[in-house]
PDB file of C-alpha atoms in Angstrom:
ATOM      1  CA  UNK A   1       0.000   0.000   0.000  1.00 83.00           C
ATOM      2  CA  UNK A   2       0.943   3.531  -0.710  1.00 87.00           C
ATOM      3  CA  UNK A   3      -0.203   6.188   1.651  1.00 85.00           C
ATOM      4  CA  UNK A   4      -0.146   9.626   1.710  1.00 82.00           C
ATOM      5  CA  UNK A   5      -1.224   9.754   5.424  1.00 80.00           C
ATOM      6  CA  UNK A   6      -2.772   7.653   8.071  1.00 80.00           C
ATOM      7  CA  UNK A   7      -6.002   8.546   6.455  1.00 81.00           C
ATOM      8  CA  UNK A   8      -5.159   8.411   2.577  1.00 83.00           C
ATOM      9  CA  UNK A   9      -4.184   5.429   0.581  1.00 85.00           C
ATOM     10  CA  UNK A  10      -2.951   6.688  -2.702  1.00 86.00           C
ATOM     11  CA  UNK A  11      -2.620   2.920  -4.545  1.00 84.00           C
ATOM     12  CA  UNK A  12      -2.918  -0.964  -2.952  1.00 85.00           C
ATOM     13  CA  UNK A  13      -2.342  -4.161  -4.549  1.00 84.00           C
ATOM     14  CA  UNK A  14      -2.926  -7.394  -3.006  1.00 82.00           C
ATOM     15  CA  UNK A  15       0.320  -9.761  -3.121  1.00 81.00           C
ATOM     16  CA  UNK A  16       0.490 -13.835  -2.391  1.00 79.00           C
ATOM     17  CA  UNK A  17       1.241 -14.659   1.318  1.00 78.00           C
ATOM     18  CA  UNK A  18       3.872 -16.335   0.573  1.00 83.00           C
ATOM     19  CA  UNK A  19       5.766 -13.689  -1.518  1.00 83.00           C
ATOM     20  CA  UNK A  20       8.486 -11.085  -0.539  1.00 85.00           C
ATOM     21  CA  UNK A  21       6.766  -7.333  -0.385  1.00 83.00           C
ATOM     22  CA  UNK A  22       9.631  -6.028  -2.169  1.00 86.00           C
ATOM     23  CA  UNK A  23       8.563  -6.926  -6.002  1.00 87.00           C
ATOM     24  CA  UNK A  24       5.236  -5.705  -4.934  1.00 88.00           C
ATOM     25  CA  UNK A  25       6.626  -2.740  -3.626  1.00 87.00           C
ATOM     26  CA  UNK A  26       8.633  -1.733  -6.458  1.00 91.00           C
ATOM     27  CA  UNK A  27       5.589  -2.312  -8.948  1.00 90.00           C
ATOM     28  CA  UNK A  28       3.698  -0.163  -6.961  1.00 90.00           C
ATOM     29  CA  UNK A  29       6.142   3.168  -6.543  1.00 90.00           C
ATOM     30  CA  UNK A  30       6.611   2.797 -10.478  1.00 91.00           C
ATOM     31  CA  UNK A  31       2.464   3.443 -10.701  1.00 89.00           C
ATOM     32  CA  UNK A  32       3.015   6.476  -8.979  1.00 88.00           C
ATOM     33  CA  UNK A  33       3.180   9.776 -11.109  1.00 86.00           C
ATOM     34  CA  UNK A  34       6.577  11.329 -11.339  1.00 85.00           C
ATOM     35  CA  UNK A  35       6.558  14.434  -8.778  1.00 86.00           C
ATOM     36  CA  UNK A  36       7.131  18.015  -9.300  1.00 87.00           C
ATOM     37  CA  UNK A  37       9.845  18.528  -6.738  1.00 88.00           C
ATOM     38  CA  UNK A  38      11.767  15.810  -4.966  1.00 85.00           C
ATOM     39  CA  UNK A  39       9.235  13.993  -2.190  1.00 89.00           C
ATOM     40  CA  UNK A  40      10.218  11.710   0.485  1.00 90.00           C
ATOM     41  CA  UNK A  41       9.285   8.396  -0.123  1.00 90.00           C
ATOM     42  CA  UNK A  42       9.064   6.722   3.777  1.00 90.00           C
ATOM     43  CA  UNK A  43       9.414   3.137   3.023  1.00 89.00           C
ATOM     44  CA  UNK A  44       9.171  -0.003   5.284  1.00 86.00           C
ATOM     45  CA  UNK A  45      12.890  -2.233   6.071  1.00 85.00           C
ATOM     46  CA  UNK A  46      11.421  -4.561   3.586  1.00 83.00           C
ATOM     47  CA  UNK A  47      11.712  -2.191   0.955  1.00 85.00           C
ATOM     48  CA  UNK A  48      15.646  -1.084   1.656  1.00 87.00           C
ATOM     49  CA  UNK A  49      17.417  -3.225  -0.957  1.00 88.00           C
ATOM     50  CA  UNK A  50      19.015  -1.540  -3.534  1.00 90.00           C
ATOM     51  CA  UNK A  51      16.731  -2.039  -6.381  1.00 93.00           C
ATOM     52  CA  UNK A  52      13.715  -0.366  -4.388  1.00 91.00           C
ATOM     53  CA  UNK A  53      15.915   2.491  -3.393  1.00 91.00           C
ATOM     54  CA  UNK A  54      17.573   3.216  -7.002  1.00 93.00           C
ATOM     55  CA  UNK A  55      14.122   3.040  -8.576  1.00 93.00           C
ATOM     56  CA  UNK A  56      13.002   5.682  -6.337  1.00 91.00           C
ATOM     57  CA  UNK A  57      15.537   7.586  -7.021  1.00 92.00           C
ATOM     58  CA  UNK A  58      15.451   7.230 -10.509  1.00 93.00           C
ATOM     59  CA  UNK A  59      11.615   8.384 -10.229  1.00 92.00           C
ATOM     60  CA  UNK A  60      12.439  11.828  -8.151  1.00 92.00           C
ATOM     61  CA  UNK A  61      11.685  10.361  -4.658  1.00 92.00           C
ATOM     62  CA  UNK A  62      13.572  11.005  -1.558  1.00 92.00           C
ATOM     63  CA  UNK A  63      13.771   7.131  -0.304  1.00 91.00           C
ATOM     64  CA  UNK A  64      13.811   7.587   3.567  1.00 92.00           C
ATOM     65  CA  UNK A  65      14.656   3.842   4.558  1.00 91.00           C
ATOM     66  CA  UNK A  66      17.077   2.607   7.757  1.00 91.00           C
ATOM     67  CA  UNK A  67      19.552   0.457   6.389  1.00 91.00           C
ATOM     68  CA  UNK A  68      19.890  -3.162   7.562  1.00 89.00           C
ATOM     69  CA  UNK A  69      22.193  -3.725  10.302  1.00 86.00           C
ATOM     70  CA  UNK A  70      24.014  -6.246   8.523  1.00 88.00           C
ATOM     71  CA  UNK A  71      24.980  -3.463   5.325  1.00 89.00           C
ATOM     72  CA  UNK A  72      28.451  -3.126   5.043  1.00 90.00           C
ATOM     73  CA  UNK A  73      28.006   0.549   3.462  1.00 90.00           C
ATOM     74  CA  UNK A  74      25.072   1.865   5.554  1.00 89.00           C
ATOM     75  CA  UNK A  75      24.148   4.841   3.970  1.00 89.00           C
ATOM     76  CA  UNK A  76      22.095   7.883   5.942  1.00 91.00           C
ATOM     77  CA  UNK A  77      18.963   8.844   6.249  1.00 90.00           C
ATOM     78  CA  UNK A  78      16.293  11.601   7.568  1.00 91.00           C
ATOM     79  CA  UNK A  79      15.538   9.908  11.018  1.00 91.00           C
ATOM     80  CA  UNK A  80      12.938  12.204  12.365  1.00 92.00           C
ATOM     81  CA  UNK A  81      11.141  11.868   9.189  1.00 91.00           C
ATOM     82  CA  UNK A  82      11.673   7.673   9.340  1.00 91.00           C
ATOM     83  CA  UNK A  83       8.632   8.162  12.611  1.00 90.00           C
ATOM     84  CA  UNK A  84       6.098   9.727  10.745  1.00 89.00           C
ATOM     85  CA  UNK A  85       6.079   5.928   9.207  1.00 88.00           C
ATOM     86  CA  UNK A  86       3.649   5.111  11.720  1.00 88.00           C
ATOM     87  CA  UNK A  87       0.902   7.272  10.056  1.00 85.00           C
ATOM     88  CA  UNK A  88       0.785   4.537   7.175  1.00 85.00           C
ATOM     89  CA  UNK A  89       0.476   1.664   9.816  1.00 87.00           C
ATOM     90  CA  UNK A  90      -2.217   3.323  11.685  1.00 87.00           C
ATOM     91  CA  UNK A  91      -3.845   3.407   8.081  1.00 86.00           C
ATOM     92  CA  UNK A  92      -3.418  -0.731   8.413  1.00 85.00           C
ATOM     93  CA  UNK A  93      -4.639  -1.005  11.894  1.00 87.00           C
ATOM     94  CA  UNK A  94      -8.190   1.380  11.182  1.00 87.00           C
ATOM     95  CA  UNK A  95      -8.626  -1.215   8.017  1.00 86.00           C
ATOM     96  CA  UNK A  96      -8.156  -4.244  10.212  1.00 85.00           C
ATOM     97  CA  UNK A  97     -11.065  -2.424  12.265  1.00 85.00           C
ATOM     98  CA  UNK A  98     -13.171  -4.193   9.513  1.00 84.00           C
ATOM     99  CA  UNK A  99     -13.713  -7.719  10.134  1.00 83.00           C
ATOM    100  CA  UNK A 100     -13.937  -9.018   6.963  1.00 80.00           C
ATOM    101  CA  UNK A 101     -10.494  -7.321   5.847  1.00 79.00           C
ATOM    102  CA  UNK A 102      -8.206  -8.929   9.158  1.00 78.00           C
ATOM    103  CA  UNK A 103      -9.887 -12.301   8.834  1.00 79.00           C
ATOM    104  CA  UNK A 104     -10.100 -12.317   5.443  1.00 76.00           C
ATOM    105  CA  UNK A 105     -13.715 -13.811   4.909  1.00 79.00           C
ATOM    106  CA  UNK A 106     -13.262 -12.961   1.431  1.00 78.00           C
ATOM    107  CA  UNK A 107     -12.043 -16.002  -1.153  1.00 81.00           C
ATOM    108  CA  UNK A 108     -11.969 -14.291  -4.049  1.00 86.00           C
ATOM    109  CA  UNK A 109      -9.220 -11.428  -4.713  1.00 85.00           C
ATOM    110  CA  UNK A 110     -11.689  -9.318  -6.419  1.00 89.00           C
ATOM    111  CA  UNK A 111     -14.162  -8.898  -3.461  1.00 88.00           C
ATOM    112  CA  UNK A 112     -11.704  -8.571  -0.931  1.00 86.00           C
ATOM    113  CA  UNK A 113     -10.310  -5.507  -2.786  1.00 88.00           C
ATOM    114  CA  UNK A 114     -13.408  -4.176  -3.157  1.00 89.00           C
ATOM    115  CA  UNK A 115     -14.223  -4.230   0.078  1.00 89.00           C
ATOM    116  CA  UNK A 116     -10.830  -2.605   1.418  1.00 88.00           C
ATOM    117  CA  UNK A 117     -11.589  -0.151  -1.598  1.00 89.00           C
ATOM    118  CA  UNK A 118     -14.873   0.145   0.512  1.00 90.00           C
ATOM    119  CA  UNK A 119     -13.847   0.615   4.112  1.00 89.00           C
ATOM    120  CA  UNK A 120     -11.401   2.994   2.766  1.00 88.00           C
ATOM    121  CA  UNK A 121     -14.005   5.413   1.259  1.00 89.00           C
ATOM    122  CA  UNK A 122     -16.353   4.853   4.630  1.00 88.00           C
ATOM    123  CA  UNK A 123     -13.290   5.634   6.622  1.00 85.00           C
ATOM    124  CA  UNK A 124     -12.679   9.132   4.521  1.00 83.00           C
ATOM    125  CA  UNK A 125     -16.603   9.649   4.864  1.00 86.00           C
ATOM    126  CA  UNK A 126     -16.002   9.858   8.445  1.00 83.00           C
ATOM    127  CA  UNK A 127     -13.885  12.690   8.479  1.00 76.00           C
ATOM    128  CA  UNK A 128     -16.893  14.250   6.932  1.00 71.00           C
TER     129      UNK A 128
END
């Protein structure tokens, strides 16, 4: 999921369980329209490999990323912006509010999308 906020999700994509984020990941930042100015991109430790970081680069983001503590070249990066992360897992927690999303009642991909396509419009209603 991409989020702009704890209250905005810009794009999703449902992946296999089994699967690694990062391809995921990488196919979703390419979806994203190239920006004006340079933006931070806050990204999870899933996401720090070097392929995720040079395509965001490559697309005019800011990746803001910890490295893993095993790199041998850590490279730096905006800490204080790294917490704001928790805005786009407070977006995860208010969809797992929904009990058909965090139990996953749904078989078929289609529906469940929908339906986090539709707890994610009732959740922006609220603001309302």
């Amino acid at each position: 999921m991409v989020a702009a906020d704890a209250r905005t999700a810009i794009t999703f994509s449902l992946s296999p369980g089994q699967a690694h984020d990062a391809p995921e990941g990488r196919a979703l930042i390419s979806r994203l329209d190239t920006p004006n100015r340079p933006l931070r991109l806050l990204m999870d430790r899933a996401h720090e490999g070097n392929e995720t970081r040079q395509l965001a680069l490559d697309l005019g983001f800011i990746p803001v990323v910890p490295p893993l503590s095993t790199r041998v070249e850590p490279w730096e990066y905006d800490r204080e912006m790294y917490k704001r992360r928790n805005e786009v897992e407070r977006l995860f927690r208010r969809l797992k509010g929904y009990r058909r999303i965090f139990s996953r009642f749904e078989k078929l991909d289609m529906m469940l999308l929908g339906f986090i396509s539709f707890a994610l419009i009732a959740d922006g209603l609220r603001l309302c």
